[in-house]
Short mmCIF file of C-alpha atoms and ligand atoms in Angstrom, two decimals:
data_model
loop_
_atom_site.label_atom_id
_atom_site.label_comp_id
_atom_site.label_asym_id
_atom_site.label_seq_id
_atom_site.Cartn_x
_atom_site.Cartn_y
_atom_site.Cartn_z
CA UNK D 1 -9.93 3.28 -17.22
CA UNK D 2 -6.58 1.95 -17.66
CA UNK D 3 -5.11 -0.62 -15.43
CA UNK D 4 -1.18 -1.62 -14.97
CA UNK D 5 0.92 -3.60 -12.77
CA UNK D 6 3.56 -2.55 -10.82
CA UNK D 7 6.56 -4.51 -9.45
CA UNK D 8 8.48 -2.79 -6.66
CA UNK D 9 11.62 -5.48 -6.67
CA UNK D 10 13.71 -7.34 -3.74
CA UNK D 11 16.20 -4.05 -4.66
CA UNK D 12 13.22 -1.78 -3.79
CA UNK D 13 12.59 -3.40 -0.34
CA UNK D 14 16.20 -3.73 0.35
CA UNK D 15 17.09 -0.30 -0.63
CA UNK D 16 14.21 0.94 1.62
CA UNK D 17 12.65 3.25 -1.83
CA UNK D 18 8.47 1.27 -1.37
CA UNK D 19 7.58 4.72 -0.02
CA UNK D 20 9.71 6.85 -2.50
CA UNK D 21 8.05 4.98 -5.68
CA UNK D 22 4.62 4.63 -4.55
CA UNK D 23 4.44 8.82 -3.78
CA UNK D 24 5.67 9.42 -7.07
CA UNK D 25 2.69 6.99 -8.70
CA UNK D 26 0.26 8.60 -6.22
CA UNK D 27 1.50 12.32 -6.86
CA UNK D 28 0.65 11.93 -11.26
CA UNK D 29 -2.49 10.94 -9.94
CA UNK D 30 -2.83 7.07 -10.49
CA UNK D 31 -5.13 5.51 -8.46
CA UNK D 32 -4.01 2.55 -6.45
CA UNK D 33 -6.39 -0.21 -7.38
CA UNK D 34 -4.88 -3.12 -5.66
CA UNK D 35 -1.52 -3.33 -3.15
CA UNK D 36 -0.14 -6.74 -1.47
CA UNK D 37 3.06 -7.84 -0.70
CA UNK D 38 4.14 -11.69 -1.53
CA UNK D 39 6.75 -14.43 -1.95
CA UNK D 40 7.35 -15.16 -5.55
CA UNK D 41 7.99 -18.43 -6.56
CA UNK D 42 10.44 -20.25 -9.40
CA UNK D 43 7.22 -21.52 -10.98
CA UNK D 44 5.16 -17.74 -10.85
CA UNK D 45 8.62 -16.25 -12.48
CA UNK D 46 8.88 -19.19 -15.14
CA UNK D 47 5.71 -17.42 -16.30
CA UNK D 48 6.23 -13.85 -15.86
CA UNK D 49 9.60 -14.10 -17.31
CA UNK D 50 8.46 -16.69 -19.61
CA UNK D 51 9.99 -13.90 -22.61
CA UNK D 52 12.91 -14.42 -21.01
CA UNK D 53 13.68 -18.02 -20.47
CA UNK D 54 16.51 -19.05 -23.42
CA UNK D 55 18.94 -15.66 -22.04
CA UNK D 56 21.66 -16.85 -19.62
CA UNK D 57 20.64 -14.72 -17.08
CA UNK D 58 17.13 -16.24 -16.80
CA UNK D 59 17.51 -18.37 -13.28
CA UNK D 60 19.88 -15.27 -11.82
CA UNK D 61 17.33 -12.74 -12.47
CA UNK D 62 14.73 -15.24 -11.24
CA UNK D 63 16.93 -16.13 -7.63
CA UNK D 64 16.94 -11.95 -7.71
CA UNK D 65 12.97 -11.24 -7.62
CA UNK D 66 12.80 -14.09 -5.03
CA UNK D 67 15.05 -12.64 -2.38
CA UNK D 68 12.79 -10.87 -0.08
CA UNK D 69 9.38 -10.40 -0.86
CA UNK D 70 7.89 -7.97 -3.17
CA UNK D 71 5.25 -5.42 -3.62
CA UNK D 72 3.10 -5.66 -6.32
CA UNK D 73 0.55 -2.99 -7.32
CA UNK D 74 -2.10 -2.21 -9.17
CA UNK D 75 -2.32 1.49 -10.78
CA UNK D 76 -5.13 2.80 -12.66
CA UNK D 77 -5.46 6.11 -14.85
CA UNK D 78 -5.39 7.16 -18.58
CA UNK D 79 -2.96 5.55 -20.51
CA UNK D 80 -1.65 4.28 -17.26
CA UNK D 81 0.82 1.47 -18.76
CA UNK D 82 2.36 3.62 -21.03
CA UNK D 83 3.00 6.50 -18.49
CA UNK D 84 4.10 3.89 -15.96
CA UNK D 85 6.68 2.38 -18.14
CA UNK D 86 8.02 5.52 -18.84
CA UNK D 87 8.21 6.89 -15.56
CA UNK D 88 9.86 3.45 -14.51
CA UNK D 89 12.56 3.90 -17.03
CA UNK D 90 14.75 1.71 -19.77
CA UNK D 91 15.36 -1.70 -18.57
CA UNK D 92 18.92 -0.73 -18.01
CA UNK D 93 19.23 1.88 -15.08
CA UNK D 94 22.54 3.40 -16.43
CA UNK D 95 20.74 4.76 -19.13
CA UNK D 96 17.55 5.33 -17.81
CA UNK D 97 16.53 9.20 -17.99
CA UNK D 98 17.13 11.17 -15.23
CA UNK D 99 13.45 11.55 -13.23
CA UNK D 100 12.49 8.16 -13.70
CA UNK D 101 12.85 5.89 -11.45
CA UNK D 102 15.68 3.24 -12.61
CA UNK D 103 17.14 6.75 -13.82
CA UNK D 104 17.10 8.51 -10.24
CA UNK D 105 17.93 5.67 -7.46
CA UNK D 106 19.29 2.60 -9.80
CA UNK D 107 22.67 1.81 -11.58
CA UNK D 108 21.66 -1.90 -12.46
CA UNK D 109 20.58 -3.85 -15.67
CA UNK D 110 19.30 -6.39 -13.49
CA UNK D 111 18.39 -4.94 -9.69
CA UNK D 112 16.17 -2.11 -11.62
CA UNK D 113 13.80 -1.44 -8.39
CA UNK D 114 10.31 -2.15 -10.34
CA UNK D 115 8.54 -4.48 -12.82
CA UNK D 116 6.08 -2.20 -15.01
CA UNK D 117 3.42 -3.94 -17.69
CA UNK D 118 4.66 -3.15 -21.32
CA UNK D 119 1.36 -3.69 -23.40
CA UNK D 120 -2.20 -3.35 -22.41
CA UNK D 121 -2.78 -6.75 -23.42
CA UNK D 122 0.25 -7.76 -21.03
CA UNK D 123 -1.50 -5.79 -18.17
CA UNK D 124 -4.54 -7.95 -18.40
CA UNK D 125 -2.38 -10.68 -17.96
CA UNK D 126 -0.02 -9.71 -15.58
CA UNK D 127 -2.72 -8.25 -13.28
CA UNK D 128 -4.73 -11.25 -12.99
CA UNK D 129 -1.43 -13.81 -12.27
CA UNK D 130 -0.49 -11.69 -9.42
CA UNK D 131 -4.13 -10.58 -8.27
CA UNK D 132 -7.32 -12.63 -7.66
CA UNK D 133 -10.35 -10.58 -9.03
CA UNK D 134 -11.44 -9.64 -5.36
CA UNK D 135 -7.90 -7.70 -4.65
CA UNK D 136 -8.42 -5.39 -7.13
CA UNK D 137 -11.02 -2.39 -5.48
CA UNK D 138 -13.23 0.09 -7.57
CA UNK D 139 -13.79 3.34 -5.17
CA UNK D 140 -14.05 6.86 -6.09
CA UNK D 141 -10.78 9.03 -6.63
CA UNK D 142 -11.90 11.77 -4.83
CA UNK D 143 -9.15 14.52 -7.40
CA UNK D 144 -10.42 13.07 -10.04
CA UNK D 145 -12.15 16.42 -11.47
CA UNK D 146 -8.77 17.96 -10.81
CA UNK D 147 -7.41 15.15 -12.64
CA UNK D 148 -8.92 14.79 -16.06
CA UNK D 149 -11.44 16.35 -17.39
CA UNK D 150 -14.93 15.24 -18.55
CA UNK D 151 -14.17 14.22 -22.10
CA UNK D 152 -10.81 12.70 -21.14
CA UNK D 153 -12.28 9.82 -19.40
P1 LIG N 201 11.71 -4.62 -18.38
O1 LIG N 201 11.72 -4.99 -16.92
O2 LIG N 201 12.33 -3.25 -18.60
O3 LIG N 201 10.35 -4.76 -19.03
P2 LIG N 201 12.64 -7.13 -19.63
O4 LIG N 201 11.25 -7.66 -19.63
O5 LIG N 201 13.43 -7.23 -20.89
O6 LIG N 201 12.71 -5.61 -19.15
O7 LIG N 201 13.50 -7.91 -18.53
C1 LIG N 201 12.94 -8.24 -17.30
C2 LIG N 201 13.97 -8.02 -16.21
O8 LIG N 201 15.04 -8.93 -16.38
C3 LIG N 201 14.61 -6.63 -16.22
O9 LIG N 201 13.84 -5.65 -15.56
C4 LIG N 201 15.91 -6.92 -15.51
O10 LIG N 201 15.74 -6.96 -14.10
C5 LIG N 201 16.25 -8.31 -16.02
N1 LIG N 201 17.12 -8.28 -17.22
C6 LIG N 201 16.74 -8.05 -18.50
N2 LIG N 201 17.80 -8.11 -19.33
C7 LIG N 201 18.88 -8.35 -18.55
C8 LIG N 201 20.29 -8.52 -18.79
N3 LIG N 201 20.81 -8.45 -20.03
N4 LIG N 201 21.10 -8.76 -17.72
C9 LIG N 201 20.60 -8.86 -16.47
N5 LIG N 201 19.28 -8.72 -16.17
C10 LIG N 201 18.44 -8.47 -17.19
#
């Protein structure tokens, strides 16, 4: 099935929301495949925000996902990027819909409280620059029956 990554932000730990954001994963029924917290470096951004790196803003928004540590996840389940992304939110929280989550606790272009993959092909990528093979567990989603069924997966 599907995996994405998932970036809960320094304005996630600082605002105190890790619980909040993970429940509301957990509640649509993604599995959590892999969880760690971790420093990120100048030289780990210069990659992830490699898109990013001729806008002005590219060393501030950097210096902002280094500030504390963050929490990066792993969440599995159909079409999971696509539903993550859209239960994250547009980039820019004062627009974001109201029920996601830039939409419901953020007011921020930049402090946006999570990082979600935009492509499946960026998943791939994403996953395994933040996660060595080993971090990333197969078990048995006990719901699952409740959650899909049989010819959905
Ligand atoms: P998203 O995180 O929604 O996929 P981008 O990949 O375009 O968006 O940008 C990565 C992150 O860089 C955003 O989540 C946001 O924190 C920051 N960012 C993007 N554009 C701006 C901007 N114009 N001003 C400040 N920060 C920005």
């Amino acid at each position: 099935m599907e995996k994405t990554l998932l970036i809960l932000k320094p304005s996630a730990i600082q605002r105190e929301l890790v619980g909040t954001v993970l429940q509301r994963f957990e509640r649509k029924g993604l599995r959590i495949a892999g969880l760690k917290m971790m420093q990120l470096t100048d030289a780990l951004l210069d990659e992830h925000y490699a898109h990013l790196k001729d806008r002005p803003f590219f060393q501030r928004i950097k210096n902002s996902m280094m500030i504390t540590p963050v929490i990066v996840c792993c969440l599995e389940g159909k079409e999971a990027v696509q539903v993550v992304r859209k239960m994250a939110g547009t980039t820019n929280a004062c627009n974001a819909e109201q029920g996601t989550i830039r939409g419901d606790f953020a007011l921020s272009m930049q402090e946006n409280i999570v990082h979600t993959s935009d492509s499946v092909e960026n998943a791939a990528v994403e996953l395994a620059r933040f996660f060595a093979p080993e971090e990333i567990f197969e078990y048995t989603q006990n719901a699952k029956p409740f959650l899909y069924a049989n010819d959905e997966v």
